[in-house]
Amino acid sequence: MSGPELERDEVVSRLMQARGDALLITGLGSPGWDAAASDHRPENFYLWGGMGCAVMTGLGCALARPDRKVWVLTGDGDALMGIGSLATVAVQRPENLAIIVLDNEHYGETGMQPTHTFHGTDLAAMAAGAGIPVTALVRDDDGLSGLIDMLDGGRMPLFAAVKVRAGKPKPVLPPRDGTYLKTRFRQAVLGPTEAVQPR
Ligand SMILES: Cc1ncc(C[n+]2csc(CCOP(=O)(O)OP(=O)(O)O)c2C)c(N)n1
Ligand SMILES: [Mg+2]
């Protein structure tokens, strides 16, 4: 078979089953739809159009709440745009942060233009080069099972690029109001009183 064999909806649903109470930051475009479709909760923060921000947003949450696991679920386009953030993650080394890239080798949401990963850029190798201690390039079911084991109690920070087929996912849109999403997430993480205190 040529091209990635894993289906993104199956990958996301297996990941979400293993998620437990991890906070979830989704990169723009399809990863937000995936999370909204399979595990929509107040502990999800959807970035909507903020391209290149997912890893840094996740890093901030992980540093602020070292007692919670934080997962970033994003796309190859978003990861490529924010690639320098991997070096900052490596330097800060939060032991509660996992970054999972659904690498469909395309800018899915905007019409399936190929990204650099289509031409061979290896995001896991870039993460390792940045200094992230645990990295994986997942291509099949066994690799996905290995990743799920690593997410459940393995060493972090962790970076995984999961190669998925470039089909168009069903657009299950999360709420669009940024203030609502932020307040909902803050309340879920901090509790209703803390969440409204000025900072
Ligand atoms: C700065 C910036 N440039 C371009 C866009 C337009 N845009 C929205 S989604 C997207 C593609 C995202 O691709 P990827 O992260 O790989 O997610 P996929 O949909 O493929 O899962 C682009 C280019 C944007 N939102 N912001
Ligand atoms: Mg993509």
Tab-separated table of C-alpha atoms and ligand atoms in Angstrom:
chain	number	residue	atom	x	y	z
A	1	MET	CA	0.000	0.000	0.000
A	2	SER	CA	1.330	3.473	-0.750
A	3	GLY	CA	0.814	6.368	1.636
A	4	PRO	CA	-0.298	6.275	5.255
A	5	GLU	CA	-2.579	3.397	6.265
A	6	LEU	CA	-4.108	4.634	9.527
A	7	GLU	CA	-7.508	6.375	9.427
A	8	ARG	CA	-7.539	9.573	11.470
A	9	ASP	CA	-10.977	9.034	13.024
A	10	GLU	CA	-9.913	5.612	14.322
A	11	VAL	CA	-6.628	7.018	15.611
A	12	VAL	CA	-8.386	9.869	17.409
A	13	SER	CA	-11.034	7.622	18.879
A	14	ARG	CA	-8.387	5.238	20.291
A	15	LEU	CA	-6.426	8.166	21.678
A	16	MET	CA	-9.520	9.691	23.280
A	17	GLN	CA	-10.409	6.372	24.919
A	18	ALA	CA	-6.965	6.425	26.525
A	19	ARG	CA	-7.101	10.101	27.449
A	20	GLY	CA	-8.320	9.874	31.043
A	21	ASP	CA	-8.496	13.387	32.486
A	22	ALA	CA	-5.773	14.951	30.341
A	23	LEU	CA	-6.374	18.532	29.244
A	24	LEU	CA	-6.552	18.755	25.462
A	25	ILE	CA	-5.353	21.605	23.256
A	26	THR	CA	-6.277	21.174	19.609
A	27	GLY	CA	-4.514	22.824	16.708
A	28	LEU	CA	-6.514	24.612	14.070
A	29	GLY	CA	-8.461	22.867	11.371
A	30	SER	CA	-9.323	19.235	11.349
A	31	PRO	CA	-7.826	18.157	14.730
A	32	GLY	CA	-10.403	20.383	16.445
A	33	TRP	CA	-13.173	18.714	14.458
A	34	ASP	CA	-11.787	15.305	15.411
A	35	ALA	CA	-11.830	16.128	19.115
A	36	ALA	CA	-15.279	17.728	18.902
A	37	ALA	CA	-16.571	14.604	17.162
A	38	SER	CA	-15.126	12.059	19.528
A	39	ASP	CA	-14.559	13.658	22.952
A	40	HIS	CA	-16.088	17.120	23.297
A	41	ARG	CA	-15.567	18.323	26.882
A	42	PRO	CA	-14.885	21.547	28.819
A	43	GLU	CA	-11.293	20.327	29.261
A	44	ASN	CA	-10.802	20.822	25.498
A	45	PHE	CA	-9.372	24.111	24.289
A	46	TYR	CA	-9.905	24.557	20.553
A	47	LEU	CA	-7.577	26.974	18.789
A	48	TRP	CA	-9.740	27.440	15.708
A	49	GLY	CA	-7.757	29.709	13.327
A	50	GLY	CA	-4.612	30.224	15.446
A	51	MET	CA	-2.051	28.488	13.259
A	52	GLY	CA	1.303	27.519	14.776
A	53	CYS	CA	0.125	28.089	18.370
A	54	ALA	CA	-0.921	24.658	19.582
A	55	VAL	CA	2.389	23.468	21.041
A	56	MET	CA	3.072	26.762	22.830
A	57	THR	CA	-0.446	26.873	24.249
A	58	GLY	CA	-0.010	23.322	25.498
A	59	LEU	CA	3.379	24.169	26.972
A	60	GLY	CA	1.887	27.085	28.905
A	61	CYS	CA	-0.870	24.897	30.316
A	62	ALA	CA	1.602	22.144	31.228
A	63	LEU	CA	3.861	24.567	33.083
A	64	ALA	CA	0.909	26.205	34.849
A	65	ARG	CA	-0.592	22.877	35.924
A	66	PRO	CA	2.181	20.339	36.466
A	67	ASP	CA	-0.365	18.177	38.311
A	68	ARG	CA	-2.403	17.606	35.113
A	69	LYS	CA	-1.466	15.775	31.968
A	70	VAL	CA	-1.709	18.026	28.934
A	71	TRP	CA	-2.102	16.667	25.427
A	72	VAL	CA	-1.681	18.713	22.280
A	73	LEU	CA	-3.477	17.236	19.279
A	74	THR	CA	-2.554	19.042	16.127
A	75	GLY	CA	-1.816	18.801	12.414
A	76	ASP	CA	1.410	18.689	10.436
A	77	GLY	CA	0.735	22.149	8.982
A	78	ASP	CA	0.292	23.674	12.413
A	79	ALA	CA	3.332	21.808	13.786
A	80	LEU	CA	5.501	22.974	10.893
A	81	MET	CA	4.453	26.573	11.369
A	82	GLY	CA	5.280	26.471	15.091
A	83	ILE	CA	8.331	24.231	14.722
A	84	GLY	CA	10.606	26.399	16.891
A	85	SER	CA	8.330	25.765	19.841
A	86	LEU	CA	9.683	22.208	20.035
A	87	ALA	CA	13.052	23.578	21.109
A	88	THR	CA	11.367	25.545	23.894
A	89	VAL	CA	9.488	22.436	25.031
A	90	ALA	CA	12.788	20.558	25.112
A	91	VAL	CA	14.429	23.251	27.213
A	92	GLN	CA	11.485	23.613	29.615
A	93	ARG	CA	11.030	19.818	29.717
A	94	PRO	CA	7.548	19.585	31.298
A	95	GLU	CA	6.995	16.038	32.517
A	96	ASN	CA	3.248	16.220	31.840
A	97	LEU	CA	3.136	17.270	28.166
A	98	ALA	CA	2.442	15.069	25.151
A	99	ILE	CA	2.334	16.444	21.617
A	100	ILE	CA	0.558	14.302	19.063
A	101	VAL	CA	0.568	15.347	15.423
A	102	LEU	CA	-1.973	13.856	13.035
A	103	ASP	CA	0.331	13.935	10.032
A	104	ASN	CA	-1.853	13.621	6.932
A	105	GLU	CA	0.947	15.240	4.903
A	106	HIS	CA	-1.462	17.946	3.759
A	107	TYR	CA	-3.079	21.227	4.754
A	108	GLY	CA	-6.386	19.408	5.052
A	109	GLU	CA	-8.782	22.157	5.976
A	110	THR	CA	-7.740	24.546	3.246
A	111	GLY	CA	-8.001	22.126	0.341
A	112	MET	CA	-5.381	19.394	0.687
A	113	GLN	CA	-2.255	21.179	-0.451
A	114	PRO	CA	0.754	18.921	0.312
A	115	THR	CA	2.915	19.983	3.262
A	116	HIS	CA	6.645	19.423	3.620
A	117	THR	CA	6.024	16.095	5.353
A	118	PHE	CA	4.575	14.847	2.057
A	119	HIS	CA	7.998	15.554	0.574
A	120	GLY	CA	9.857	13.746	3.350
A	121	THR	CA	10.232	16.129	6.296
A	122	ASP	CA	10.270	13.939	9.415
A	123	LEU	CA	8.630	15.789	12.296
A	124	ALA	CA	9.652	13.191	14.894
A	125	ALA	CA	13.284	13.543	13.841
A	126	MET	CA	12.973	17.329	14.121
A	127	ALA	CA	11.517	16.963	17.620
A	128	ALA	CA	14.375	14.652	18.603
A	129	GLY	CA	16.831	17.147	17.159
A	130	ALA	CA	15.205	19.884	19.214
A	131	GLY	CA	15.961	17.803	22.300
A	132	ILE	CA	12.574	16.319	23.166
A	133	PRO	CA	13.492	13.126	25.030
A	134	VAL	CA	10.748	10.796	23.792
A	135	THR	CA	9.739	10.842	20.124
A	136	ALA	CA	7.927	8.442	17.833
A	137	LEU	CA	6.912	8.209	14.202
A	138	VAL	CA	3.796	6.043	14.138
A	139	ARG	CA	2.766	4.357	10.908
A	140	ASP	CA	0.592	1.401	11.857
A	141	ASP	CA	-1.615	-0.202	14.505
A	142	ASP	CA	1.277	-1.614	16.485
A	143	GLY	CA	2.921	1.784	16.566
A	144	LEU	CA	-0.324	3.327	17.759
A	145	SER	CA	-0.634	0.762	20.557
A	146	GLY	CA	2.948	1.557	21.550
A	147	LEU	CA	2.134	5.270	21.605
A	148	ILE	CA	-0.926	4.685	23.790
A	149	ASP	CA	1.248	2.746	26.247
A	150	MET	CA	3.751	5.599	26.288
A	151	LEU	CA	0.976	8.134	26.910
A	152	ASP	CA	-0.152	6.085	29.880
A	153	GLY	CA	2.704	6.525	32.280
A	154	GLY	CA	5.690	6.842	29.963
A	155	ARG	CA	8.344	9.525	30.111
A	156	MET	CA	7.482	13.076	28.980
A	157	PRO	CA	7.671	15.450	27.274
A	158	LEU	CA	6.741	13.229	24.398
A	159	PHE	CA	6.306	14.016	20.715
A	160	ALA	CA	4.636	11.677	18.257
A	161	ALA	CA	3.817	12.131	14.595
A	162	VAL	CA	1.103	9.723	13.540
A	163	LYS	CA	0.875	9.203	9.797
A	164	VAL	CA	-2.812	9.203	8.806
A	165	ARG	CA	-4.613	8.992	5.492
A	166	ALA	CA	-5.427	12.282	3.836
A	167	GLY	CA	-9.202	11.813	3.646
A	168	LYS	CA	-11.418	14.761	4.513
A	169	PRO	CA	-12.847	14.319	8.032
A	170	LYS	CA	-16.480	15.130	8.761
A	171	PRO	CA	-16.585	18.764	9.891
A	172	VAL	CA	-17.965	18.505	13.440
A	173	LEU	CA	-17.418	22.081	14.492
A	174	PRO	CA	-16.698	22.952	18.129
A	175	PRO	CA	-18.240	26.133	19.571
A	176	ARG	CA	-16.820	29.173	17.824
A	177	ASP	CA	-16.952	31.843	20.501
A	178	GLY	CA	-13.388	32.287	21.781
A	179	THR	CA	-14.390	33.941	25.050
A	180	TYR	CA	-16.820	31.139	25.786
A	181	LEU	CA	-14.200	28.483	25.003
A	182	LYS	CA	-11.602	30.193	27.179
A	183	THR	CA	-13.941	30.658	30.155
A	184	ARG	CA	-15.250	27.122	29.870
A	185	PHE	CA	-11.713	25.726	29.811
A	186	ARG	CA	-10.581	27.917	32.720
A	187	GLN	CA	-13.579	26.862	34.800
A	188	ALA	CA	-12.925	23.211	34.030
A	189	VAL	CA	-9.285	23.529	35.056
A	190	LEU	CA	-9.451	26.051	37.904
A	191	GLY	CA	-12.995	25.762	39.239
A	192	PRO	CA	-15.726	28.421	38.895
A	193	THR	CA	-14.389	30.871	41.498
A	194	GLU	CA	-10.717	30.856	40.547
A	195	ALA	CA	-11.603	31.111	36.891
A	196	VAL	CA	-13.159	34.559	37.243
A	197	GLN	CA	-10.438	36.107	39.429
A	198	PRO	CA	-8.393	38.793	37.662
A	199	ARG	CA	-4.817	37.608	37.142
B	1	LIG	C1	-1.307	32.060	9.799
B	1	LIG	C2	-2.309	31.232	9.070
B	1	LIG	N1	-2.059	30.833	7.785
B	1	LIG	C3	-2.959	30.077	7.128
B	1	LIG	C4	-4.139	29.714	7.733
B	1	LIG	C5	-5.170	28.923	6.966
B	1	LIG	N2	-5.286	27.550	7.394
B	1	LIG	C6	-6.307	27.149	8.177
B	1	LIG	S1	-6.277	25.497	8.490
B	1	LIG	C7	-4.870	25.316	7.567
B	1	LIG	C8	-4.281	23.961	7.346
B	1	LIG	C9	-3.908	23.252	8.607
B	1	LIG	O1	-3.228	22.075	8.263
B	1	LIG	P1	-2.877	21.015	9.340
B	1	LIG	O2	-2.359	21.662	10.567
B	1	LIG	O3	-1.980	20.000	8.716
B	1	LIG	O4	-4.295	20.386	9.709
B	1	LIG	P2	-5.187	19.314	8.876
B	1	LIG	O5	-6.459	20.032	8.542
B	1	LIG	O6	-4.421	18.850	7.701
B	1	LIG	O7	-5.424	18.189	9.866
B	1	LIG	C10	-4.460	26.540	7.029
B	1	LIG	C11	-3.284	26.704	6.135
B	1	LIG	C12	-4.366	30.159	9.055
B	1	LIG	N3	-5.488	29.830	9.714
B	1	LIG	N4	-3.440	30.910	9.687
B	2	MG	MG	-2.389	18.184	7.898
